[in-house]
Coordinates of C-alpha atoms in Angstrom, one line a residue:
Chain A
M1 CA 26.8 -46.5 -16.5
A2 CA 24.9 -43.3 -16.9
K3 CA 22.7 -42.9 -19.9
H4 CA 24.2 -39.5 -20.8
E5 CA 27.7 -38.2 -20.2
T6 CA 27.5 -35.2 -17.9
P7 CA 31.0 -33.8 -17.3
M8 CA 29.8 -30.2 -16.7
L9 CA 27.1 -31.3 -14.2
D10 CA 29.6 -33.6 -12.5
Q11 CA 31.7 -30.6 -11.8
L12 CA 28.8 -29.1 -9.8
E13 CA 29.2 -31.9 -7.3
S14 CA 32.8 -31.0 -6.5
G15 CA 32.0 -28.0 -4.3
P16 CA 31.5 -28.0 -0.6
W17 CA 27.7 -27.7 -0.8
P18 CA 25.0 -30.4 -1.2
S19 CA 24.4 -30.7 -4.9
F20 CA 21.1 -31.2 -6.8
V21 CA 23.1 -33.1 -9.4
S22 CA 23.9 -35.8 -6.7
D23 CA 20.3 -35.9 -5.7
L24 CA 19.2 -36.4 -9.3
K25 CA 21.7 -39.1 -9.9
Q26 CA 20.5 -40.8 -6.7
E27 CA 16.9 -40.7 -7.9
A28 CA 17.9 -41.9 -11.3
A29 CA 19.6 -45.0 -9.8
N30 CA 16.6 -45.5 -7.5
R31 CA 14.2 -45.5 -10.4
A32 CA 16.3 -47.9 -12.4
A33 CA 16.6 -50.3 -9.4
N34 CA 12.8 -49.9 -8.7
P35 CA 13.0 -51.4 -5.1
N36 CA 9.2 -51.1 -4.6
N37 CA 8.3 -52.8 -8.0
L38 CA 6.3 -49.8 -9.1
E39 CA 4.6 -49.8 -12.5
Y40 CA 6.0 -46.5 -13.5
Q41 CA 3.5 -44.5 -15.5
I42 CA 6.1 -42.2 -17.2
P43 CA 9.4 -43.3 -18.6
V44 CA 11.8 -44.9 -16.1
D45 CA 14.7 -42.9 -17.4
V46 CA 13.1 -39.5 -17.0
V47 CA 15.7 -38.4 -14.4
E48 CA 18.6 -39.6 -16.7
D49 CA 17.1 -37.5 -19.4
I50 CA 16.7 -34.4 -17.2
L51 CA 20.4 -34.6 -16.5
G52 CA 21.1 -35.1 -20.2
V53 CA 19.1 -32.1 -21.3
L54 CA 20.6 -29.9 -18.6
E55 CA 24.1 -30.9 -19.7
L56 CA 23.2 -30.0 -23.3
S57 CA 21.8 -26.6 -22.2
F58 CA 25.1 -25.9 -20.4
K59 CA 27.0 -27.0 -23.5
H60 CA 24.9 -24.8 -25.8
G61 CA 24.5 -21.9 -23.4
R62 CA 20.7 -21.8 -24.1
T63 CA 17.6 -23.6 -22.9
H64 CA 16.0 -26.7 -24.5
W65 CA 12.6 -26.1 -22.9
K66 CA 9.8 -24.6 -24.9
H67 CA 7.9 -21.8 -23.3
G68 CA 4.7 -22.7 -21.5
G69 CA 1.8 -24.8 -22.6
I70 CA -1.9 -25.4 -22.8
V71 CA -2.2 -28.3 -20.4
G72 CA -4.2 -28.3 -17.2
V73 CA -6.8 -30.2 -15.3
F74 CA -10.5 -29.7 -16.0
G75 CA -12.1 -26.8 -14.3
Y76 CA -8.8 -25.2 -13.2
G77 CA -6.8 -22.5 -15.0
G78 CA -3.7 -22.8 -12.9
G79 CA -1.7 -25.3 -10.9
V80 CA -0.2 -27.0 -13.9
I81 CA 2.5 -25.5 -16.0
G82 CA 3.2 -27.1 -19.4
R83 CA 6.8 -27.9 -20.1
Y84 CA 8.1 -29.5 -23.2
C85 CA 11.6 -30.4 -24.4
D86 CA 12.7 -29.2 -27.8
Q87 CA 14.9 -32.3 -28.2
P88 CA 12.3 -35.0 -27.6
E89 CA 14.1 -37.6 -29.8
M90 CA 17.3 -37.2 -27.9
F91 CA 15.6 -37.1 -24.5
P92 CA 12.2 -38.9 -24.8
G93 CA 11.9 -39.2 -21.1
V94 CA 11.4 -35.5 -20.8
A95 CA 9.4 -34.8 -24.0
H96 CA 6.7 -33.8 -21.6
F97 CA 7.9 -32.5 -18.3
H98 CA 5.0 -30.6 -16.8
T99 CA 5.1 -29.0 -13.4
M100 CA 2.3 -29.4 -10.9
R101 CA 1.9 -27.0 -7.9
V102 CA 0.3 -28.5 -4.8
N103 CA -1.2 -26.1 -2.3
Q104 CA 1.0 -26.7 0.8
P105 CA -0.8 -27.2 4.1
G106 CA -1.0 -24.1 6.3
A107 CA 2.4 -23.0 7.6
K108 CA 3.9 -26.1 5.9
F109 CA 2.6 -28.1 8.9
Y110 CA 2.4 -31.7 7.8
K111 CA 3.0 -35.2 9.0
T112 CA 5.4 -37.7 7.5
D113 CA 2.6 -40.0 6.2
F114 CA 1.2 -37.0 4.3
L115 CA 4.5 -36.4 2.6
R116 CA 5.0 -40.2 2.0
N117 CA 1.6 -40.4 0.3
L118 CA 2.5 -37.4 -2.0
C119 CA 5.9 -38.9 -2.8
D120 CA 4.4 -42.3 -3.5
L121 CA 1.9 -40.8 -5.9
W122 CA 4.6 -38.8 -7.6
D123 CA 7.0 -41.8 -7.8
L124 CA 4.3 -43.7 -9.6
R125 CA 2.9 -41.0 -11.9
G126 CA 5.6 -38.5 -12.1
S127 CA 9.4 -38.2 -12.2
G128 CA 9.8 -38.5 -8.4
I129 CA 11.5 -35.1 -8.4
T130 CA 10.1 -32.4 -6.2
N131 CA 10.9 -28.9 -5.1
M132 CA 10.2 -28.4 -1.4
H133 CA 9.1 -25.7 -1.5
G134 CA 8.6 -23.2 -4.4
S135 CA 9.0 -19.5 -3.5
T136 CA 5.2 -19.2 -3.3
G137 CA 5.3 -22.0 -0.7
D138 CA 3.8 -24.7 -2.8
I139 CA 5.0 -28.3 -2.9
I140 CA 6.2 -28.5 -6.5
F141 CA 6.0 -31.7 -8.5
L142 CA 8.5 -31.5 -11.3
G143 CA 7.9 -33.5 -14.5
T144 CA 5.1 -35.6 -15.7
R145 CA 3.3 -36.4 -18.9
T146 CA -0.1 -34.9 -20.0
E147 CA -2.1 -38.1 -19.6
Q148 CA -1.1 -38.3 -16.0
L149 CA -2.4 -34.9 -15.0
E150 CA -6.0 -35.8 -14.3
E151 CA -5.0 -39.0 -12.6
I152 CA -2.8 -37.2 -10.2
F153 CA -5.4 -34.5 -9.6
Y154 CA -8.0 -37.1 -8.9
D155 CA -5.8 -38.9 -6.3
L156 CA -4.7 -35.6 -4.7
T157 CA -8.2 -34.3 -4.3
H158 CA -10.1 -37.6 -3.5
K159 CA -7.5 -39.6 -1.6
Y160 CA -5.4 -37.0 0.1
N161 CA -7.9 -34.1 0.4
Q162 CA -5.3 -31.9 -1.2
D163 CA -5.7 -29.1 -3.7
L164 CA -3.5 -27.7 -6.4
G165 CA -2.0 -24.3 -5.9
G166 CA -2.1 -21.2 -8.1
S167 CA 0.0 -20.4 -11.2
G168 CA -0.3 -17.9 -14.1
S169 CA -2.4 -14.8 -13.8
N170 CA -4.1 -16.0 -10.6
L171 CA -4.1 -15.5 -7.0
R172 CA -1.1 -17.6 -6.0
T173 CA -1.2 -20.1 -3.2
P174 CA -1.3 -18.0 0.0
A175 CA 1.6 -18.7 2.3
D176 CA 1.8 -18.2 6.1
C177 CA 4.3 -18.5 9.0
I178 CA 3.8 -21.1 11.7
G179 CA 2.0 -18.5 13.7
Q180 CA 0.3 -19.1 17.0
A181 CA 0.7 -22.9 16.6
R182 CA 4.2 -22.7 17.9
C183 CA 5.4 -19.1 18.1
E184 CA 4.9 -16.8 21.0
Y185 CA 5.5 -13.7 18.9
A186 CA 2.5 -14.3 16.6
C187 CA 0.1 -11.4 16.9
Y188 CA -2.8 -13.1 15.1
D189 CA -3.8 -16.5 13.8
T190 CA -1.9 -16.6 10.6
Q191 CA -3.1 -20.1 9.7
G192 CA -6.7 -19.0 10.4
L193 CA -6.6 -16.0 8.1
C194 CA -4.6 -17.9 5.4
Y195 CA -7.0 -20.7 5.4
H196 CA -10.1 -18.4 5.4
L197 CA -8.9 -16.4 2.5
T198 CA -7.7 -19.5 0.6
Q199 CA -11.3 -20.8 0.8
E200 CA -13.0 -17.5 0.2
Y201 CA -11.0 -16.8 -2.9
Q202 CA -11.0 -20.2 -4.6
D203 CA -12.2 -18.8 -7.8
E204 CA -9.4 -16.2 -8.0
L205 CA -6.9 -19.0 -7.1
H206 CA -8.0 -21.4 -9.8
R207 CA -9.4 -19.3 -12.7
P208 CA -7.1 -16.6 -14.1
A209 CA -8.6 -13.2 -14.7
F210 CA -6.0 -10.9 -13.2
P211 CA -3.5 -8.8 -15.2
Y212 CA -0.7 -10.8 -13.6
K213 CA 0.2 -12.9 -10.6
F214 CA -1.0 -11.8 -7.1
K215 CA 0.4 -13.0 -3.9
F216 CA -0.9 -13.0 -0.3
K217 CA 1.5 -13.8 2.5
F218 CA 0.9 -13.8 6.2
D219 CA 3.5 -13.1 8.9
G220 CA 2.5 -13.3 12.5
C221 CA 4.9 -10.7 13.7
P222 CA 7.3 -8.1 12.3
N223 CA 10.2 -10.6 12.2
C224 CA 8.6 -11.5 8.9
C225 CA 9.8 -15.1 8.6
V226 CA 7.8 -15.5 5.4
A227 CA 9.4 -12.3 4.1
S228 CA 5.9 -11.0 3.0
I229 CA 7.1 -7.4 3.1
A230 CA 9.6 -8.1 0.4
R231 CA 7.6 -10.3 -2.1
A232 CA 3.8 -10.3 -1.5
D233 CA 1.5 -8.0 -3.4
M234 CA -0.4 -7.9 -0.2
S235 CA 1.3 -8.7 3.1
F236 CA -0.4 -9.2 6.4
I237 CA 2.1 -8.6 9.2
G238 CA 1.2 -9.0 12.9
T239 CA 1.6 -6.0 15.2
W240 CA 0.2 -4.5 18.4
R241 CA -1.2 -1.2 19.5
D242 CA -0.3 -1.0 23.1
N243 CA 3.0 -1.5 24.9
I244 CA 5.7 -4.1 24.9
G245 CA 5.4 -6.2 28.1
I246 CA 8.5 -6.0 30.4
D247 CA 9.4 -8.4 33.1
Q248 CA 12.1 -6.4 35.0
E249 CA 13.2 -9.5 36.9
A250 CA 14.0 -11.3 33.7
V251 CA 15.8 -8.2 32.4
Q252 CA 18.0 -8.4 35.4
A253 CA 18.5 -12.2 34.8
Y254 CA 19.8 -11.4 31.3
I255 CA 22.1 -8.7 32.7
G256 CA 23.3 -11.0 35.4
G257 CA 24.0 -13.8 33.0
E258 CA 21.4 -16.3 34.3
L259 CA 19.5 -16.2 31.0
N260 CA 21.3 -16.4 27.7
P261 CA 20.4 -13.8 25.1
N262 CA 18.7 -14.8 21.8
A263 CA 17.6 -18.0 23.5
N264 CA 21.2 -19.2 23.4
D265 CA 21.4 -19.0 19.7
H266 CA 25.0 -17.8 19.9
G267 CA 26.0 -20.1 22.7
D268 CA 28.5 -22.1 20.6
R269 CA 31.1 -19.4 21.2
D270 CA 32.1 -17.3 24.2
W271 CA 31.1 -13.8 23.2
G272 CA 31.8 -12.4 26.7
A273 CA 29.2 -11.1 29.2
F274 CA 25.9 -9.8 27.9
D275 CA 25.9 -6.0 27.6
I276 CA 22.4 -4.7 27.5
Q277 CA 23.5 -1.2 26.6
K278 CA 25.6 -2.3 23.7
E279 CA 23.5 -5.2 22.4
V280 CA 20.0 -3.9 22.9
I281 CA 19.6 -0.2 23.9
D282 CA 22.2 1.2 21.5
L283 CA 20.9 -0.9 18.6
C284 CA 17.3 0.3 19.0
P285 CA 16.7 2.1 15.6
T286 CA 14.4 4.7 17.1
E287 CA 16.4 5.1 20.3
C288 CA 13.4 4.6 22.4
M289 CA 14.9 2.5 25.2
W290 CA 17.0 3.4 28.3
M291 CA 17.8 2.2 31.8
E292 CA 16.5 4.1 34.7
D293 CA 17.2 3.1 38.3
G294 CA 18.2 -0.3 37.2
K295 CA 15.0 -0.7 35.2
L296 CA 14.5 -1.0 31.4
M297 CA 12.3 1.7 30.1
I298 CA 10.7 1.9 26.6
D299 CA 9.0 4.9 25.1
D300 CA 6.5 2.7 23.2
K301 CA 5.0 5.4 21.0
E302 CA 8.4 5.7 19.2
C303 CA 8.8 1.9 18.7
N304 CA 8.7 0.9 15.1
R305 CA 8.4 -2.9 15.8
C306 CA 11.9 -3.8 14.7
M307 CA 11.7 -6.8 17.1
H308 CA 15.4 -6.7 18.0
C309 CA 14.9 -6.2 21.7
I310 CA 12.2 -8.9 21.9
N311 CA 14.4 -11.3 19.9
V312 CA 17.4 -10.8 22.2
M313 CA 15.5 -11.0 25.4
P314 CA 12.4 -13.1 24.8
R315 CA 11.9 -14.0 28.4
A316 CA 11.9 -10.4 29.5
L317 CA 10.0 -8.7 26.7
R318 CA 6.7 -9.6 25.1
I319 CA 4.6 -8.4 22.2
G320 CA 1.8 -6.2 23.4
Q321 CA -1.7 -7.4 24.3
D322 CA -3.8 -5.4 21.9
R323 CA -2.9 -7.4 18.8
G324 CA -3.9 -7.3 15.1
L325 CA -2.1 -6.8 11.9
S326 CA -0.8 -4.2 9.4
I327 CA -1.5 -4.5 5.7
L328 CA 1.2 -3.6 3.3
V329 CA 0.8 -3.6 -0.5
G330 CA 2.9 -3.6 -3.6
A331 CA 5.9 -5.7 -2.9
K332 CA 7.4 -7.8 -5.6
A333 CA 10.7 -9.7 -6.1
P334 CA 11.1 -10.4 -9.8
I335 CA 14.1 -12.4 -10.9
L336 CA 15.7 -9.8 -13.2
D337 CA 15.0 -6.4 -11.8
G338 CA 12.4 -4.1 -10.2
A339 CA 12.3 -5.5 -6.7
Q340 CA 10.1 -3.4 -4.5
M341 CA 9.2 -3.5 -0.8
G342 CA 5.6 -3.2 0.4
S343 CA 4.1 0.2 1.4
L344 CA 1.9 0.5 4.5
L345 CA -1.8 0.8 3.6
V346 CA -3.6 -0.2 6.8
P347 CA -1.6 0.5 10.0
F348 CA -3.7 -1.7 12.2
V349 CA -6.8 -3.9 11.9
K350 CA -8.0 -6.6 14.2
A351 CA -7.7 -10.0 12.7
E352 CA -10.9 -11.7 13.7
D353 CA -13.1 -14.2 11.9
P354 CA -14.9 -13.5 9.5
Y355 CA -12.3 -10.9 8.6
D356 CA -14.8 -8.6 6.8
E357 CA -12.7 -5.5 7.1
I358 CA -9.7 -7.2 5.5
K359 CA -11.7 -8.7 2.7
E360 CA -13.2 -5.3 1.9
V361 CA -9.7 -3.9 1.4
I362 CA -8.7 -6.9 -0.8
E363 CA -11.7 -6.7 -3.0
N364 CA -11.5 -2.9 -3.5
L365 CA -7.8 -3.3 -4.5
W366 CA -8.6 -6.1 -6.9
D367 CA -11.5 -4.2 -8.6
W368 CA -9.1 -1.3 -9.2
W369 CA -6.2 -3.4 -10.4
M370 CA -8.4 -5.6 -12.7
E371 CA -9.8 -2.6 -14.4
E372 CA -6.8 -0.3 -14.5
G373 CA -3.8 -2.7 -14.4
K374 CA -1.9 -3.2 -17.7
N375 CA -1.2 -6.7 -18.8
R376 CA 1.7 -8.2 -16.8
E377 CA 1.6 -5.2 -14.4
R378 CA 1.9 -6.0 -10.7
L379 CA -0.1 -4.1 -8.1
G380 CA 3.1 -2.4 -6.9
E381 CA 3.7 -1.0 -10.4
L382 CA 0.1 0.2 -10.7
I383 CA 0.5 2.0 -7.4
K384 CA 3.6 3.7 -8.7
R385 CA 1.9 4.6 -12.1
Q386 CA -1.3 6.0 -10.7
G387 CA -0.1 7.0 -7.3
F388 CA -0.6 6.0 -3.7
Q389 CA -3.3 8.6 -3.4
K390 CA -5.4 6.9 -6.0
M391 CA -5.1 3.7 -4.1
L392 CA -6.3 5.4 -1.0
E393 CA -9.3 6.7 -2.9
V394 CA -10.3 3.3 -4.3
T395 CA -9.9 1.6 -0.9
G396 CA -11.7 4.4 0.9
I397 CA -8.8 4.7 3.3
K398 CA -8.0 8.3 4.5
P399 CA -4.4 9.5 4.4
M400 CA -2.8 9.3 7.8
V401 CA 0.6 9.9 9.3
Q402 CA 1.6 6.3 9.1
H403 CA 1.4 6.6 5.3
V404 CA 4.3 9.1 5.3
Q405 CA 7.8 8.0 6.1
E406 CA 8.9 11.4 7.3
P407 CA 7.7 14.9 6.5
R408 CA 8.5 16.1 3.0
H409 CA 10.1 12.7 2.2
N410 CA 7.3 11.1 0.2
P411 CA 4.6 13.8 -0.2
Y412 CA 2.4 11.8 -2.5
I413 CA -0.8 13.0 -0.9
F414 CA -2.1 16.2 -2.4
W415 CA -5.1 18.4 -1.7
K416 CA -7.8 18.3 -4.4
E417 CA -9.7 21.3 -5.5
D418 CA -13.0 20.2 -4.0
E419 CA -11.3 19.6 -0.7
V420 CA -10.0 23.2 -0.4
E421 CA -12.3 26.0 0.7
G422 CA -12.8 28.3 -2.3
G423 CA -11.1 25.9 -4.7
F424 CA -7.8 26.8 -6.5
D425 CA -9.1 29.9 -8.2
R426 CA -8.4 33.2 -6.6
D427 CA -9.0 36.9 -7.3
I428 CA -5.6 38.0 -8.6
N429 CA -6.4 41.7 -8.1
E430 CA -7.3 41.1 -4.5
F431 CA -4.1 39.1 -4.1
R432 CA -1.9 41.8 -5.7
K433 CA -3.2 44.4 -3.2
H434 CA -1.3 42.6 -0.5
H435 CA 1.6 41.0 -2.5
Q436 CA 3.8 42.8 -5.0
R437 CA 4.9 41.0 -8.1
Chain B
M1 CA -26.4 -6.1 -15.8
A2 CA -25.4 -9.7 -16.4
L3 CA -24.0 -10.5 -19.8
D4 CA -26.0 -12.7 -22.1
Y5 CA -23.9 -15.8 -22.5
E6 CA -24.8 -16.7 -26.1
E7 CA -24.4 -13.2 -27.3
S8 CA -21.0 -12.9 -25.5
K9 CA -19.9 -16.2 -27.0
T10 CA -20.7 -15.0 -30.5
K11 CA -18.8 -11.8 -29.9
I12 CA -15.7 -13.5 -28.7
V13 CA -15.6 -16.3 -31.2
E14 CA -16.2 -13.8 -34.1
K15 CA -13.5 -11.4 -32.9
L16 CA -10.9 -14.1 -32.1
T17 CA -11.6 -15.9 -35.4
K18 CA -11.1 -12.7 -37.3
K19 CA -7.7 -12.2 -35.7
A20 CA -6.7 -15.8 -35.8
K21 CA -4.3 -15.4 -38.7
T22 CA -2.1 -12.9 -36.8
K23 CA -2.8 -13.7 -33.2
S24 CA -3.9 -16.8 -31.4
K25 CA -3.4 -15.9 -27.7
F26 CA -5.2 -13.1 -25.9
Y27 CA -4.9 -11.6 -22.4
F28 CA -8.0 -11.7 -20.2
S29 CA -8.3 -7.9 -20.5
D30 CA -8.6 -8.2 -24.3
L31 CA -11.6 -10.5 -23.8
A32 CA -13.1 -8.1 -21.3
K33 CA -12.7 -5.3 -23.8
I34 CA -14.4 -7.3 -26.6
L35 CA -17.3 -7.9 -24.2
E36 CA -17.3 -4.3 -23.1
A37 CA -17.8 -5.5 -19.6
K38 CA -16.2 -5.1 -16.1
P39 CA -13.6 -7.8 -15.4
R40 CA -15.7 -9.6 -12.9
E41 CA -18.7 -9.9 -15.3
A42 CA -16.5 -10.9 -18.1
K43 CA -14.8 -13.6 -16.0
K44 CA -18.1 -15.5 -15.6
V45 CA -18.5 -15.7 -19.4
V46 CA -14.9 -16.6 -20.0
N47 CA -14.9 -19.3 -17.4
K48 CA -18.0 -20.9 -19.0
L49 CA -16.3 -20.7 -22.4
V50 CA -13.3 -22.5 -21.1
E51 CA -15.6 -25.1 -19.4
E52 CA -17.4 -25.7 -22.7
Q53 CA -14.0 -25.9 -24.4
V54 CA -14.7 -23.1 -26.8
L55 CA -11.6 -21.3 -25.4
E56 CA -8.5 -22.9 -24.0
L57 CA -5.9 -21.6 -21.6
W58 CA -2.2 -21.2 -22.2
S59 CA 0.2 -20.5 -19.4
S60 CA 3.8 -19.8 -19.3
G61 CA 3.8 -20.4 -15.6
S62 CA 3.7 -16.7 -14.7
T63 CA 1.2 -15.4 -17.2
S64 CA -2.1 -16.9 -18.5
M65 CA -3.6 -16.3 -22.0
Y66 CA -6.7 -17.4 -23.7
G67 CA -7.3 -18.6 -27.3
L68 CA -9.8 -20.5 -29.4
K69 CA -9.4 -24.2 -28.8
G70 CA -7.0 -25.7 -31.3
I71 CA -6.0 -22.4 -32.9
G72 CA -2.3 -21.6 -33.1
K73 CA 0.8 -23.8 -33.2
Q74 CA 0.7 -24.9 -29.6
A75 CA -1.5 -28.1 -29.8
S76 CA 0.3 -29.7 -32.8
A77 CA 3.7 -28.6 -31.6
E78 CA 3.1 -30.4 -28.3
Q79 CA 1.4 -33.4 -29.8
E80 CA -1.6 -32.6 -27.7
D81 CA -4.2 -32.8 -30.6

């Protein structure tokens, strides 16, 4: 018999999809049965109460959580988010229900024993409920009491060599794709750069002094599996400067049907014979591909790295050899409104340890944003408010063609008086000699 | 020029105490303004004030704010005092 009646939540289980309500009920039953004889450090019925408070919120049409809190672990200004229920008598198990963000391993690359250790710790000292993963990439522990925070932090850092992530007006936990560890498209070592910057900017990650959140995300190629271009204040996307590699024999093998397109991703149905014209060449957004004497040709200077041809024929086409990354800035994906994609700032930079050129761009941007940014203003909003040109000035990057989408489309780069010979003043009489009013 | 810690502490405590009746939480930029310092310089002082528990941090999860320790409704409302 459940502790609280939850008719509205029960309805959520009736759809065709997996339901978090079923998961919570399963965890509630598991905690009650306590098969491993744990000495639970927070109330055993915490999960029952989370179901109860959620049902009540549905009934009332408003939340029963208070906003934020002052809790944290000593020395850190992020990683813990205070959550308190405003009906603690009714739901004592969730009177405190703090969130902890755990910095995920690079590319979310972990072994099962690592996960088991984290879950065992969380079963003992928390609710057992996790969010794998939060949108910033962290492993999120949902729900514990204040007195457990330091205990959990000690075990995480001392036993499992694992840090907390970022929250609040901090650098958020940097997130990366699996990169060169398993992906042939990766143009740089995403995990290398992500780890390096995480270590370099520990102070920014743990001690809030920014106007608002700031996110780094690292994608090894323009497929953008981490979606950095859509949600990171600063996204690092792998690219190349030379030409796409072509294996003409493999192209013929795709045309002849010996190789399946998209690595056989669509092999569960018969879509008919592969048509390179229809499925690759005609879909190239810059129309830079054609067949000539049975050979696939690419006008590489027109390529905009959409990755479609490489994704369709990975055995025939390869990313270039002169590899590095592009830096885009200003993306954000807020829940309510104001979503914005990143704008290209650095078209190409080599990504080599110790990444000094990259860090120079980061620190120049931060200095500008920390001084000029309004409270709760993201970098993308500051760029819009003060202008892209201002950002180029503070980063010391010269305007270049890659900054402009197309002529006269986004003419945000203007001449300044000191850049123009003779300035903006002119002799009007001299002018009128040659030009009538 | 590096900020003098004791002098900065006095400035912040005085200013925040003065405002305590109407406001108990401040953005980092408010503190930097009180110190009349660049954010990176102010951060060193503010971090030390948090470490010494003169200031405490409040976070909504997305935003962080600073206040004098124990001032405001938060602590008693959350049974943390």
